[in-house]
Short mmCIF file of C-alpha atoms in Angstrom, two decimals:
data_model
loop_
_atom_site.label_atom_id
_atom_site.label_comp_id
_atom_site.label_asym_id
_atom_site.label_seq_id
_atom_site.Cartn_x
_atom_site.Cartn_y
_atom_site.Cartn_z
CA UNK A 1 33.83 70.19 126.86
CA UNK A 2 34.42 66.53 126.86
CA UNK A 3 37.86 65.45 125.19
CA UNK A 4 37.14 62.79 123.34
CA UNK A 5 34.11 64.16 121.22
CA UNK A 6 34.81 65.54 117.85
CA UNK A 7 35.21 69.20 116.97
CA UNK A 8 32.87 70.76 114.26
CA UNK A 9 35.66 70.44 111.97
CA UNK A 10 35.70 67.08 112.60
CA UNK A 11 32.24 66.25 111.95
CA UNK A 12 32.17 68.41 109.13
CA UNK A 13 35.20 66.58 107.43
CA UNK A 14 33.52 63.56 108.11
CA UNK A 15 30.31 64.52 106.38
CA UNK A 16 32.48 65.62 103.37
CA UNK A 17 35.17 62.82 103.06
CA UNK A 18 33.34 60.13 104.54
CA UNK A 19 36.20 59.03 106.48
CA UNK A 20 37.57 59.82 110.57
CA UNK A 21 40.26 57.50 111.49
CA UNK A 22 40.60 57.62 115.66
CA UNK A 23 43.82 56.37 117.34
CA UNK A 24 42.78 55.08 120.91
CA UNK A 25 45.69 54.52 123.65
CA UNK A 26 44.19 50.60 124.55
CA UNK A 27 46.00 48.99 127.28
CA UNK A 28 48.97 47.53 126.70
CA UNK A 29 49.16 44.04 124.92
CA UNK A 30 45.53 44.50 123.99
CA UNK A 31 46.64 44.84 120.28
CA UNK A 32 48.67 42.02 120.19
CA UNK A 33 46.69 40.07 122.12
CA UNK A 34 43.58 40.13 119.82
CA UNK A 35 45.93 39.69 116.92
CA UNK A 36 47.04 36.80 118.29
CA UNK A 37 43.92 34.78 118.94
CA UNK A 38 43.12 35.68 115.19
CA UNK A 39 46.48 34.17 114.20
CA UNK A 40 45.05 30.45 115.75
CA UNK A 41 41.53 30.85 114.36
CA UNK A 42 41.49 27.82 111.41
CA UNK A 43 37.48 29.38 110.76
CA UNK A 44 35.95 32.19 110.35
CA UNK A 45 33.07 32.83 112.86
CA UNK A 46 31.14 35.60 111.14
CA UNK A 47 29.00 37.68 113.29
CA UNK A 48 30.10 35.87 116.76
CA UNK A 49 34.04 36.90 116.18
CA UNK A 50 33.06 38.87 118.90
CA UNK A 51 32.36 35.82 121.36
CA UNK A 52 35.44 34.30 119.98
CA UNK A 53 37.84 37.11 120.54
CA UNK A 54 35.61 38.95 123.47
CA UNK A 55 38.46 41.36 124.01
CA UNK A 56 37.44 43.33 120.86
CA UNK A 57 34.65 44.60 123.12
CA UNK A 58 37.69 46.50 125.36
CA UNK A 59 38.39 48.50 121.90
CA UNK A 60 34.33 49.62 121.42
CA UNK A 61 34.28 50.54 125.17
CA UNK A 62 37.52 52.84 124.84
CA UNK A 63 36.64 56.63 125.59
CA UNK A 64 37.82 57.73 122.21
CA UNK A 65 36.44 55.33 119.92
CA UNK A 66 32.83 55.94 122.25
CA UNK A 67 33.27 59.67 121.85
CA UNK A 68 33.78 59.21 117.86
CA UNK A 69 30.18 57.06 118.11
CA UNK A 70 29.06 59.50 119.65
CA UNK A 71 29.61 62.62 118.13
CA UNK A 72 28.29 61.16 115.08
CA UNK A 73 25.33 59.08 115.86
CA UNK A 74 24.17 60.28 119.06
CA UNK A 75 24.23 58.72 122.72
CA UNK A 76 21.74 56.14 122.26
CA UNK A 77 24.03 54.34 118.93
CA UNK A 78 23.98 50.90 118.32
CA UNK A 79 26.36 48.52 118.11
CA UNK A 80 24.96 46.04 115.18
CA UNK A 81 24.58 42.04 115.24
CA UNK A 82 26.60 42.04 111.90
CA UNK A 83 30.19 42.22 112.33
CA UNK A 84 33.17 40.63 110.00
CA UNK A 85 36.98 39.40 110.47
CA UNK A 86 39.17 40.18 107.25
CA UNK A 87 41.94 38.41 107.01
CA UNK A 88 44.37 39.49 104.20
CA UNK A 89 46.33 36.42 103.75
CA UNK A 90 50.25 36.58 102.29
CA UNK A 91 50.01 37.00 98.53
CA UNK A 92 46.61 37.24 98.01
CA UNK A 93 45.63 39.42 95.16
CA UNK A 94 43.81 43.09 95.51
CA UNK A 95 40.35 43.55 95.55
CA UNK A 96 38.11 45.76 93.13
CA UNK A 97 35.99 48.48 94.30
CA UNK A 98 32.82 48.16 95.65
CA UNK A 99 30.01 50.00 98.11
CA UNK A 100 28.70 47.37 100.92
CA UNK A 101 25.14 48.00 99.66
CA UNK A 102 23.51 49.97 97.25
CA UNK A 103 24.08 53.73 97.06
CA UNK A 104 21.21 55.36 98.77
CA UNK A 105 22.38 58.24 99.02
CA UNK A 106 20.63 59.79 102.10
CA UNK A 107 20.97 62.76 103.83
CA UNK A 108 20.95 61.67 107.34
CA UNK A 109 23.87 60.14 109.29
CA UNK A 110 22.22 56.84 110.10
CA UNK A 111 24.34 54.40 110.09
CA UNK A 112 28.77 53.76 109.17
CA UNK A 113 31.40 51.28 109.24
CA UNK A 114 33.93 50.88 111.95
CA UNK A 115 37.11 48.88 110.73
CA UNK A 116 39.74 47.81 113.61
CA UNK A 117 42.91 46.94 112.66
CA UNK A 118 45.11 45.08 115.50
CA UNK A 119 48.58 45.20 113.94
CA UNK A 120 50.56 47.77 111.92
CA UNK A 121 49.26 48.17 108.44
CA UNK A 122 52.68 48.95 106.16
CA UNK A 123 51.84 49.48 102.02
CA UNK A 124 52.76 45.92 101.18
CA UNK A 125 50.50 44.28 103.50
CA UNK A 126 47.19 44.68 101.62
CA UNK A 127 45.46 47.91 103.12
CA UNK A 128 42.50 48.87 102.86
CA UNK A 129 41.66 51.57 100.40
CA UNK A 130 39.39 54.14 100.54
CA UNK A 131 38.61 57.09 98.02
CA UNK A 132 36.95 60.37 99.75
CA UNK A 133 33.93 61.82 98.85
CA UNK A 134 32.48 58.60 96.86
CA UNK A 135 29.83 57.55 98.95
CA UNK A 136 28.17 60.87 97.35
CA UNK A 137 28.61 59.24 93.63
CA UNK A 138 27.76 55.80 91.51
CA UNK A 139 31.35 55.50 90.79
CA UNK A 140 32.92 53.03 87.68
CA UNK A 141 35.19 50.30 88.42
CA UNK A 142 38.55 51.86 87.40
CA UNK A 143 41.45 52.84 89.12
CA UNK A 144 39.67 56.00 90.99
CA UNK A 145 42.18 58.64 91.03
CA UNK A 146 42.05 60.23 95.02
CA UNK A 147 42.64 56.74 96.88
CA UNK A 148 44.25 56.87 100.56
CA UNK A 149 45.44 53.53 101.46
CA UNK A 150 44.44 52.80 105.13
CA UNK A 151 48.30 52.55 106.16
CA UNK A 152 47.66 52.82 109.91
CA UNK A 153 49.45 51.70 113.48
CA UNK A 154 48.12 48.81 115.82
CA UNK A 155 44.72 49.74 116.92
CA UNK A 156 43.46 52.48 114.59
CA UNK A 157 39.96 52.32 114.28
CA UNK A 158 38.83 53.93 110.76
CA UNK A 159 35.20 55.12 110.91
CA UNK A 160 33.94 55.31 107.34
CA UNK A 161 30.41 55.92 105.82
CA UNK A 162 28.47 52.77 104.38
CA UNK A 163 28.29 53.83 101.57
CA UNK A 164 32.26 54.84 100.49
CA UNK A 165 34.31 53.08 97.84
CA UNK A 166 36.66 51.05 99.03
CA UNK A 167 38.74 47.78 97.95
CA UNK A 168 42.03 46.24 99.17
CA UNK A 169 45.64 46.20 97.45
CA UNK A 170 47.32 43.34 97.15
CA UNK A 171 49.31 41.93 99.81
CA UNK A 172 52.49 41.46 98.88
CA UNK A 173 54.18 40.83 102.61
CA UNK A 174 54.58 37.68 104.13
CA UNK A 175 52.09 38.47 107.08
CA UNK A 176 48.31 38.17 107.53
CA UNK A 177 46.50 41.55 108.00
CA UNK A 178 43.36 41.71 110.18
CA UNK A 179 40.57 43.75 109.90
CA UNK A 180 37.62 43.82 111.95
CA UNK A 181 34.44 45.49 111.21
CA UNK A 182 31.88 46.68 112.70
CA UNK A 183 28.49 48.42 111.88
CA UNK A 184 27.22 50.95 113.92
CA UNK A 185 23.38 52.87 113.88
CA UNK A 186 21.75 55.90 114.93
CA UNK A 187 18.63 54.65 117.27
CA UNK A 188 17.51 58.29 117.63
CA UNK A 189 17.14 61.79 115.83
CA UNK A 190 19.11 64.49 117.04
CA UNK A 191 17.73 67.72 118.75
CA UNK A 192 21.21 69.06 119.45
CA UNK A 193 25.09 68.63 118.31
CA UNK A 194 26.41 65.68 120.48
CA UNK A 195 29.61 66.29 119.70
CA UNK A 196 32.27 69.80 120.91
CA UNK A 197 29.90 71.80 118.98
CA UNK A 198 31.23 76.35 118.86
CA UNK A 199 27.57 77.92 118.07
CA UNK A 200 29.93 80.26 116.28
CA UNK A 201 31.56 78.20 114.01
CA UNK A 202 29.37 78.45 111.23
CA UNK A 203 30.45 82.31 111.20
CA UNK A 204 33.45 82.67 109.47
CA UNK A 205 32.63 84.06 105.70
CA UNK A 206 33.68 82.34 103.22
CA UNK A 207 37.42 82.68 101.21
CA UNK A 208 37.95 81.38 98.18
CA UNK A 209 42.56 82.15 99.35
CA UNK A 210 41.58 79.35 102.01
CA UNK A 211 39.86 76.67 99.76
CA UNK A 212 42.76 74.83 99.68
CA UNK A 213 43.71 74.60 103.22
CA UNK A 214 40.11 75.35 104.98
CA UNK A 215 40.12 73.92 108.30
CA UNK A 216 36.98 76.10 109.23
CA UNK A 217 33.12 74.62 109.00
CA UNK A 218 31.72 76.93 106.58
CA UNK A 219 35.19 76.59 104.45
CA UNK A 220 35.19 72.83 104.38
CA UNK A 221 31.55 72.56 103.74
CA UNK A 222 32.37 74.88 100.99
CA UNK A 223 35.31 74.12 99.48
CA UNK A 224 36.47 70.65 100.63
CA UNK A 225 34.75 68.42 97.68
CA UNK A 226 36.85 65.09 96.86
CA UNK A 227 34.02 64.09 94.53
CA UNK A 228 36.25 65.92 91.96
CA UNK A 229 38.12 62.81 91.84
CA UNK A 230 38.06 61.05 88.39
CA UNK A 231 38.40 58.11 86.94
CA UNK A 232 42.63 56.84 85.58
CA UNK A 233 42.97 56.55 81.64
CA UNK A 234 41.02 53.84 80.12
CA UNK A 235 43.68 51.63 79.73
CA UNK A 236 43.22 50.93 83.62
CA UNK A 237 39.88 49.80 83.64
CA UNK A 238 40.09 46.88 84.58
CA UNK A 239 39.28 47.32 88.29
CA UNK A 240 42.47 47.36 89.56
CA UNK A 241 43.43 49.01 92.53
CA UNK A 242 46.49 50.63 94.24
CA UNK A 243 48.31 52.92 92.39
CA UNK A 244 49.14 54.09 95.83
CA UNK A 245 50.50 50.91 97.49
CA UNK A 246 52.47 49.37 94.67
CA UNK A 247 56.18 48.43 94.75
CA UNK A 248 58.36 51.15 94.23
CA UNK A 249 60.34 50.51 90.64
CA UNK A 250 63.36 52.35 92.12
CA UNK A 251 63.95 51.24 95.56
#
């Protein structure tokens, strides 16, 4: 059993949600280190932010982020030419839903996003925002009840499918939040699970008492179904997001 591979349940809530956030223990300063070399960027390099902040590599390398990859697209994954620094600036507005490409909807595993974050994310800073299950559905642009705002710590990296909605809320703080991301690509089929597969797992019957708390494969494969989420009353169709991340009228 290696460590840092994913359980079933893991990959199976990944298949459903579309979402595994991984929390790596990267050397110390790393974080802070990367964040500030984005700090004195005055461009944005694109694909090559990678040969201007090489130390990113140190985060792709770490055991657990490697065991994530690997668990989900095999041994042989890629690491893609395309990669992309966000930077949130201070009071920049939120952004509206959208998929990165058009919703294929396939099957197969192929291919996700993986988004590094090198400082805290706190709700006023602009997170990311991510609604479970939608990279199943053509969603509207509306306030999509079901978001989770990527609030993370320094160094989360948040593995989500291509095809999941996602936008930004505003940020409202006085401090720049960086996002990296990544694309990453099954090179080969799989003949067996690479990740901490149980050949039992699969076993347990299903209960319609657990459906609510399933932490089993065949009970979140069953039961676990965000695509239930539905759209906010009309009057909030305007794509605006964050319903989870706005200031709190009674602090």
């Amino acid at each position: 059993m290696n460590e840092h591979l994913l359980s079933d349940a893991e990959v199976a809530r990944f298949l459903v949600s579309g979402y595994h956030l991984v929390e790596p223990e990267l050397p110390t300063g790393l974080n802070e280190s990367i964040a500030a070399q984005l700090n004195a960027l005055d461009y944005n390099p694109g694909d090559a932010i990678t040969e201007a902040v090489p130390e990113l590599w140190q985060v792709l390398d770490h055991p657990t982020v490697k065991g994530a990859l690997v668990s989900l697209l095999g041994p042989d994954y890629e690491v893609q030419s395309h990669r992309h620094w966000h930077c949130k600036q201070p009071n920049s507005p939120h952004m509206n839903w959208h998929q990165d490409g058009l919703n294929n909807r396939d099957v197969l595993l192929n291919r996700f996003l993986g988004l590094y974050y090198p400082t805290d994310v706190t709700p006023d800073m602009g997170p990311t925002i991510i609604v479970p299950g939608t990279q199943f559905r053509n969603a509207t642009y509306s306030n999509i009840r079901g978001q989770v705002p990527l609030v993370v710590k320094a160094g989360t990296v948040a593995f989500t499918h291509y095809d999941l909605w996602h936008g930004t809320a505003a940020n409202r703080s006085p401090h720049k939040r960086h996002m990296i991301k990544f694309l990453f690509r099954r090179t080969q089929d799989n003949t067996a699970p690479t990740w901490n597969h149980d050949p039992e797992a699969a076993n347990k019957p299903a209960d319609w008492n657990e459906r609510d708390r399933a932490e089993d494969v065949t009970n979140i494969l069953n039961f676990t179904n965000p695509t239930t989420t539905r759209s906010a009353p009309s009057a909030a169709r305007t794509g605006t997001i964050s319903w989870a991340c706005r200031p709190n009228p009674n602090p």
